[in-house]
Tab-separated table of C-alpha atoms in Angstrom:
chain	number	residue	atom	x	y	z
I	1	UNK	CA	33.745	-210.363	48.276
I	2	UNK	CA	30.821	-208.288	49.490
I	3	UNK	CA	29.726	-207.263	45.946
I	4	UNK	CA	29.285	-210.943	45.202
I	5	UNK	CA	25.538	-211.449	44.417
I	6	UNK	CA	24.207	-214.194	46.630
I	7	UNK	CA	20.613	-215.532	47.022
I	8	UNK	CA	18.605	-218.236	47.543
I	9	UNK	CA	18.577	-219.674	44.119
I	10	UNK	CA	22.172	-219.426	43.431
I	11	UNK	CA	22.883	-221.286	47.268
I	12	UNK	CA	20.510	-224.270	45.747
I	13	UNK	CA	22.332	-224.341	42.704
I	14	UNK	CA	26.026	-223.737	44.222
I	15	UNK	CA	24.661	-227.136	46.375
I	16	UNK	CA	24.050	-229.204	43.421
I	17	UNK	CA	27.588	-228.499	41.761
I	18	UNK	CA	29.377	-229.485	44.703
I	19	UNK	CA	26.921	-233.110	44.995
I	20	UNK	CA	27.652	-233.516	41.218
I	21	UNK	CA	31.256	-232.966	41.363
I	22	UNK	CA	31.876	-234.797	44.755
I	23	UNK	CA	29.620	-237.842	43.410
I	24	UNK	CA	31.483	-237.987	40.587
I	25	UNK	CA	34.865	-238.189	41.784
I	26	UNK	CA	33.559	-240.706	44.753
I	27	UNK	CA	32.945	-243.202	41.954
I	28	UNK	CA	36.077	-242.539	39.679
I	29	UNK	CA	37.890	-243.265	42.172
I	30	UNK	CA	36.235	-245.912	43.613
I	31	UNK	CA	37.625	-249.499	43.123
I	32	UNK	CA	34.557	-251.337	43.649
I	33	UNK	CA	32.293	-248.814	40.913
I	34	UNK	CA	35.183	-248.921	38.544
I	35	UNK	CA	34.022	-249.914	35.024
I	36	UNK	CA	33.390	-248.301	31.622
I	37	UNK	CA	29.603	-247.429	31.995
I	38	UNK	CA	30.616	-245.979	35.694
I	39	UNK	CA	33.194	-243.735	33.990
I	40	UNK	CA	30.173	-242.597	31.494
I	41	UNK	CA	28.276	-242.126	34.637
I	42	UNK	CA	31.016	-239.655	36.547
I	43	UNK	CA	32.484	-237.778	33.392
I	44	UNK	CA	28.577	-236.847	32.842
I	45	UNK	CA	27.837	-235.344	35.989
I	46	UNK	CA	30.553	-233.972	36.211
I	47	UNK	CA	29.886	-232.461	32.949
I	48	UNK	CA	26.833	-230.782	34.245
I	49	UNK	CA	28.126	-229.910	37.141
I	50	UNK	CA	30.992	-227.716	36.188
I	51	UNK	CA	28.517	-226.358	33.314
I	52	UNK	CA	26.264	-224.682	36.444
I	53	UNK	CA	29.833	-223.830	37.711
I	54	UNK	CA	31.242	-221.738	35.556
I	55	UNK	CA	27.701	-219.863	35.018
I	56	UNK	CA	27.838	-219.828	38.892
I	57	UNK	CA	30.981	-217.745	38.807
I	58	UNK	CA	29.752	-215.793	36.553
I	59	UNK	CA	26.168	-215.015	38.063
I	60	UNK	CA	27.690	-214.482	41.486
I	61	UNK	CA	30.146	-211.990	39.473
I	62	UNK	CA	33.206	-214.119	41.460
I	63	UNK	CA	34.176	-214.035	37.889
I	64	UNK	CA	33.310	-211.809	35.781
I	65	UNK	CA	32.139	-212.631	32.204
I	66	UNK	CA	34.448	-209.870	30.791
I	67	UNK	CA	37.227	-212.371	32.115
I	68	UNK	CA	36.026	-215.087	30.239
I	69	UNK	CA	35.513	-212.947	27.099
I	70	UNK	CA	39.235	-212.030	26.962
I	71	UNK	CA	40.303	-214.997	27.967
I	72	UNK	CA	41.530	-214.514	31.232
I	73	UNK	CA	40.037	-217.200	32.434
I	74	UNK	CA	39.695	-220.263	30.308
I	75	UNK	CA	35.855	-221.420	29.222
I	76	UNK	CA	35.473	-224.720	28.748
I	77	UNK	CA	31.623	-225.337	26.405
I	78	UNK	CA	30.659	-228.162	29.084
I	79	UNK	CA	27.436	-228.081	27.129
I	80	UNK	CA	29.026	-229.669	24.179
I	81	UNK	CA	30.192	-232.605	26.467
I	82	UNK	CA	27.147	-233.250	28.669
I	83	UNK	CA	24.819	-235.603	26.201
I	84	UNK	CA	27.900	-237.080	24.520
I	85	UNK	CA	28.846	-238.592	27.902
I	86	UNK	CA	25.508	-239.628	28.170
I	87	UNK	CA	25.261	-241.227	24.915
I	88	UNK	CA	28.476	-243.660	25.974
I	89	UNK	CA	26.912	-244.055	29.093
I	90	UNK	CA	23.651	-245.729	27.722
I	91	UNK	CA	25.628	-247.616	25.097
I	92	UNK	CA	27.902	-248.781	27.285
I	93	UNK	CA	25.086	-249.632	29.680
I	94	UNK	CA	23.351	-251.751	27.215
I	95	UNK	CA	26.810	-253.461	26.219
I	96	UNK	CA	26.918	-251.829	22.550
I	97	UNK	CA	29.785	-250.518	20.656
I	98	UNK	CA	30.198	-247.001	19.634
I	99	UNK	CA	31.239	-246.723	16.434
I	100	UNK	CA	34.102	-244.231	15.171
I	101	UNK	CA	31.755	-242.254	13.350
I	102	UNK	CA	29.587	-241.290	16.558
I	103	UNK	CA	32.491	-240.646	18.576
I	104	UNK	CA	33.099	-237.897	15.695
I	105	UNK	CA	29.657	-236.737	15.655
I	106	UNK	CA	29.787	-236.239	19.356
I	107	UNK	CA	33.039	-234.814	20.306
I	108	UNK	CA	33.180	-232.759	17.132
I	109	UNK	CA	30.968	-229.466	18.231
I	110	UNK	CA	33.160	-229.817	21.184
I	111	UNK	CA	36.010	-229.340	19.636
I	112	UNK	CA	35.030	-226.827	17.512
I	113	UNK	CA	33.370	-224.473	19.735
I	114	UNK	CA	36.473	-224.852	22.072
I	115	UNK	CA	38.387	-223.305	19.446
I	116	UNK	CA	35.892	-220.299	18.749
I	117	UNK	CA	36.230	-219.799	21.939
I	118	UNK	CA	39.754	-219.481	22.284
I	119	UNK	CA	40.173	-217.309	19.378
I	120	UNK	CA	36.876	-214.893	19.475
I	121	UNK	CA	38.974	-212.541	21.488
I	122	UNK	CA	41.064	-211.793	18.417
I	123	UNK	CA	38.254	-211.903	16.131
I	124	UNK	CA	37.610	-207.597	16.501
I	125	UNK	CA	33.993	-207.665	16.626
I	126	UNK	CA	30.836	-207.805	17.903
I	127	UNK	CA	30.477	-211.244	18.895
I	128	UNK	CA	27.002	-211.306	20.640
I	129	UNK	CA	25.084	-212.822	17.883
I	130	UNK	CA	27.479	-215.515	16.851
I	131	UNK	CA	27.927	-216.290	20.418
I	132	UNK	CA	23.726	-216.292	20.636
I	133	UNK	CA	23.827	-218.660	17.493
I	134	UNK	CA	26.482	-221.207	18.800
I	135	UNK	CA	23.881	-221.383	21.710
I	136	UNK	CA	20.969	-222.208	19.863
I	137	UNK	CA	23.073	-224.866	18.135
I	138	UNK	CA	24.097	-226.555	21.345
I	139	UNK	CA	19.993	-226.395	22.059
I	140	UNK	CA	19.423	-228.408	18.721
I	141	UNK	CA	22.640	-230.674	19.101
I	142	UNK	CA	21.051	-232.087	22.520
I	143	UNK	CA	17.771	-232.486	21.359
I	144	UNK	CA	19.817	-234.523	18.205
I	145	UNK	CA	21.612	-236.278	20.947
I	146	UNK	CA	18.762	-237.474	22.993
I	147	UNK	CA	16.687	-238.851	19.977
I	148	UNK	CA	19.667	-240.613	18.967
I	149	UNK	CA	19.437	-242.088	22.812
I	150	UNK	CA	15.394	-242.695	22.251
I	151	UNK	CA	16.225	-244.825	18.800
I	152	UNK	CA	18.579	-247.150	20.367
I	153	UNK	CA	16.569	-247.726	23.332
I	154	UNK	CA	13.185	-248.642	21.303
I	155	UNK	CA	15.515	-250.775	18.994
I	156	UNK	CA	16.782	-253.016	22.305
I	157	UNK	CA	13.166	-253.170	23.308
I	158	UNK	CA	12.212	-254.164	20.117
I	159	UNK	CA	14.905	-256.897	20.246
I	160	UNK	CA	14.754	-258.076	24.269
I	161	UNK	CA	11.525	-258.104	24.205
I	162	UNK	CA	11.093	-261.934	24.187
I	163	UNK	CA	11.810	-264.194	27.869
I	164	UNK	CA	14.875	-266.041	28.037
I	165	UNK	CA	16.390	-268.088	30.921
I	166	UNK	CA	20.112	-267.254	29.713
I	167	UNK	CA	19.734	-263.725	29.644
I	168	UNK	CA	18.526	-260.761	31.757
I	169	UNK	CA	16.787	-257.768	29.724
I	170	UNK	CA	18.438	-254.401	30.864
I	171	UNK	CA	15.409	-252.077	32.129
I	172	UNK	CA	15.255	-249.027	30.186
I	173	UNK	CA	12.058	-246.362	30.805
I	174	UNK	CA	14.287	-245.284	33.679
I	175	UNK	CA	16.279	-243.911	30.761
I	176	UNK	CA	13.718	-242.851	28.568
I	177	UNK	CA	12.628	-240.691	32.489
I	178	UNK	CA	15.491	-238.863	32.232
I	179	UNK	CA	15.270	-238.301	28.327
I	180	UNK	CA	11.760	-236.771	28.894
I	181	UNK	CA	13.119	-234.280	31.636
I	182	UNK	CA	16.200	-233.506	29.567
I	183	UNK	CA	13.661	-232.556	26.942
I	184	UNK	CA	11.908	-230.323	29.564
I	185	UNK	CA	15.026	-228.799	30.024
I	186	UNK	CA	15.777	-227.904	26.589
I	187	UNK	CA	12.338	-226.021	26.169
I	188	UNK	CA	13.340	-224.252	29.324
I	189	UNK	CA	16.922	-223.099	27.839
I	190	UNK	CA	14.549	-221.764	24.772
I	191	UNK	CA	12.352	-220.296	26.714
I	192	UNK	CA	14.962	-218.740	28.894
I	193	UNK	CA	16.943	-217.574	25.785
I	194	UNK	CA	13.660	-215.670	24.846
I	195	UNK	CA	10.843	-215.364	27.235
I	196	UNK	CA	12.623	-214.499	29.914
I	197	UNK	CA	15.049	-212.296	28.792
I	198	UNK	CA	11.710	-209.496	28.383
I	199	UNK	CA	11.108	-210.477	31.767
I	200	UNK	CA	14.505	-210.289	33.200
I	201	UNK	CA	16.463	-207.388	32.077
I	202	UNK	CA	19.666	-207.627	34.191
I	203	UNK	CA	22.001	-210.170	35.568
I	204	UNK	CA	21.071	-213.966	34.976
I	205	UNK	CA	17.748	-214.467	36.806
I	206	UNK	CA	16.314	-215.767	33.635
I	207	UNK	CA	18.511	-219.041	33.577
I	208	UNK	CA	17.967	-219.626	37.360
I	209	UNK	CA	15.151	-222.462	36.369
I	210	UNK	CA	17.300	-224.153	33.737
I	211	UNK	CA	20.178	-224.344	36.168
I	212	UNK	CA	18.007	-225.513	38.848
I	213	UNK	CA	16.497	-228.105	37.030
I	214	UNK	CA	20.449	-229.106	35.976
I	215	UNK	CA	21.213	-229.294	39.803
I	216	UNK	CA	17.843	-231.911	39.862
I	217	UNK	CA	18.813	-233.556	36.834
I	218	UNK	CA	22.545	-234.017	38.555
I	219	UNK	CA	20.626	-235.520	41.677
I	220	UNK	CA	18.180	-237.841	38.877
I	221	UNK	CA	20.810	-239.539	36.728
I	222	UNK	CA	23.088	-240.119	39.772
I	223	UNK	CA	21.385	-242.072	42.143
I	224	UNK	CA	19.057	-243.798	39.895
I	225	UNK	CA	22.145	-244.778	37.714
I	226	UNK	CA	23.796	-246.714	40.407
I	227	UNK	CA	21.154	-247.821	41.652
I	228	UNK	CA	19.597	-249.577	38.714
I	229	UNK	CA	23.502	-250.707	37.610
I	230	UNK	CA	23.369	-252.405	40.946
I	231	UNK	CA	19.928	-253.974	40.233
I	232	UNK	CA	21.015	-255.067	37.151
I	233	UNK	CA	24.198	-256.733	38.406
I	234	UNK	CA	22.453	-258.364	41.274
I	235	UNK	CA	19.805	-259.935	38.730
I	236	UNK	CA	22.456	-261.564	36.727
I	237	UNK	CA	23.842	-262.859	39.750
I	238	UNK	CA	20.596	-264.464	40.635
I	239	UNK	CA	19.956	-265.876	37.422
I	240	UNK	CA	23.397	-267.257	36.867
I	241	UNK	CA	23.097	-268.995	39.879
I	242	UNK	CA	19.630	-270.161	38.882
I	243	UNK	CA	21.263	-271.176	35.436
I	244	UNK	CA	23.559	-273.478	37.012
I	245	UNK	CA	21.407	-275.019	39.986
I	246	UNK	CA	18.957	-275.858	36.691
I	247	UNK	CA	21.741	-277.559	34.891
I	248	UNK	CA	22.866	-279.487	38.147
I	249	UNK	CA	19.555	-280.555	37.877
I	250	UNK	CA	19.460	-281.937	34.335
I	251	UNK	CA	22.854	-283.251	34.807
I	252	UNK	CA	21.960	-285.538	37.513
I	253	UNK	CA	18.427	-286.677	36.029
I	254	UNK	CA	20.641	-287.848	32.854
């Protein structure tokens, strides 16, 4: 315990796991936050979350990578899950279906990195550039994932763009705010995958910004999230209520 390697950076990040896992399970299991887009909400903190997690572990050497490696410890490519999650959560947000072929397209490099992973150990070689290229992939399959997210939320612009008394228009550059910064992040991951490395030549120093600005981006999509669902609902509210008082209205002038 007193080889661990503790510091400032790795206290701030060890903080915003335990926020994004503890928010996360407050509103699963909350009865009053319990819907679909909610559930979208939790399983994608908690997503990122145990992603800074397990690199946690493995920065503060409380588990070592070589345990990972061999399988001692089971890792799970959070990465492949966190934009998925995402993805249901805006659809689900803006009250569209997913279609079959997305959930495929999303859950697929899941899947299939999972199983890499399980079976690399027996594979009886040097791994280090295959596991360097499955990276770079994830890099590119988030990017994929959030202009996916930036399509359908110009298309519902495009489309609610127009007033109407009947229905409220869900707010969306809130969204497109946290697209931009997961964008930011994605530079940083290549820059930390490159850049840094010359800069850092031991331990994990060089991913200490992209996991910091994962701990922010836990802190971001929370609280905004529930706080513009809540907006949202109370809006509809209002305007129902304005709806009817209207038709009262009409009704009693006939």
């Amino acid at each position: 315990m007193n080889d661990l390697n503790l510091n400032i950076f790795n206290v701030i990040i060890l903080v915003g796991i335990i926020h994004g896992i503890l928010f996360s399970l407050f509103i699963l299991i909350n009865k009053k936050l319990k819907s679909k887009t909610n559930k979208f909400l939790a399983l994608t903190i908690l997503s990122l979350a145990c992603s800074n997690l397990q690199y946690w572990f493995i920065d503060t050497d409380l588990i070592p990578k070589y345990k990972y490696e061999n399988n001692s410890f089971l890792f799970i490519p959070f990465e492949f899950l966190m934009l998925p999650f995402f993805f249901l959560f805006v659809k689900s947000y803006l009250d569209k279906k997913v279609d079959n072929i997305e959930k495929i397209f999303l859950f697929i490099p899941f899947i299939l990195c999972f199983i890499y992973l399980l079976i690399r150990d027996y594979l009886g070689r040097d791994l280090k550039i295959l596991n360097l290229f499955i990276e770079y992939i994830s890099i590119i399959f988030s990017i994929t994932i959030i202009i996916f997210v930036f399509r359908i939320l110009i298309f519902y612009e495009r489309h609610h763009s127009n007033y109407s008394i009947t229905k409220i228009a869900i707010q969306t550059k809130w969204l497109k705010s946290i697209l931009y910064l997961g964008l930011i992040l994605c530079v940083l991951w290549l820059i930390s995958l490159n850049l840094f490395k010359n800069l850092f030549h031991e331990g994990y120093y060089k991913y200490y910004p992209l996991w910091i600005g994962i701990s922010i981006l836990i802190y971001w999509v929370g609280y905004s999230s529930i706080f513009r669902i809540a907006t949202h609902q109370d809006r509809k509210s209002i305007r129902h209520q304005r709806v009817k008082e209207i038709n009262l209205s009409n009704n009693l002038a006939n």
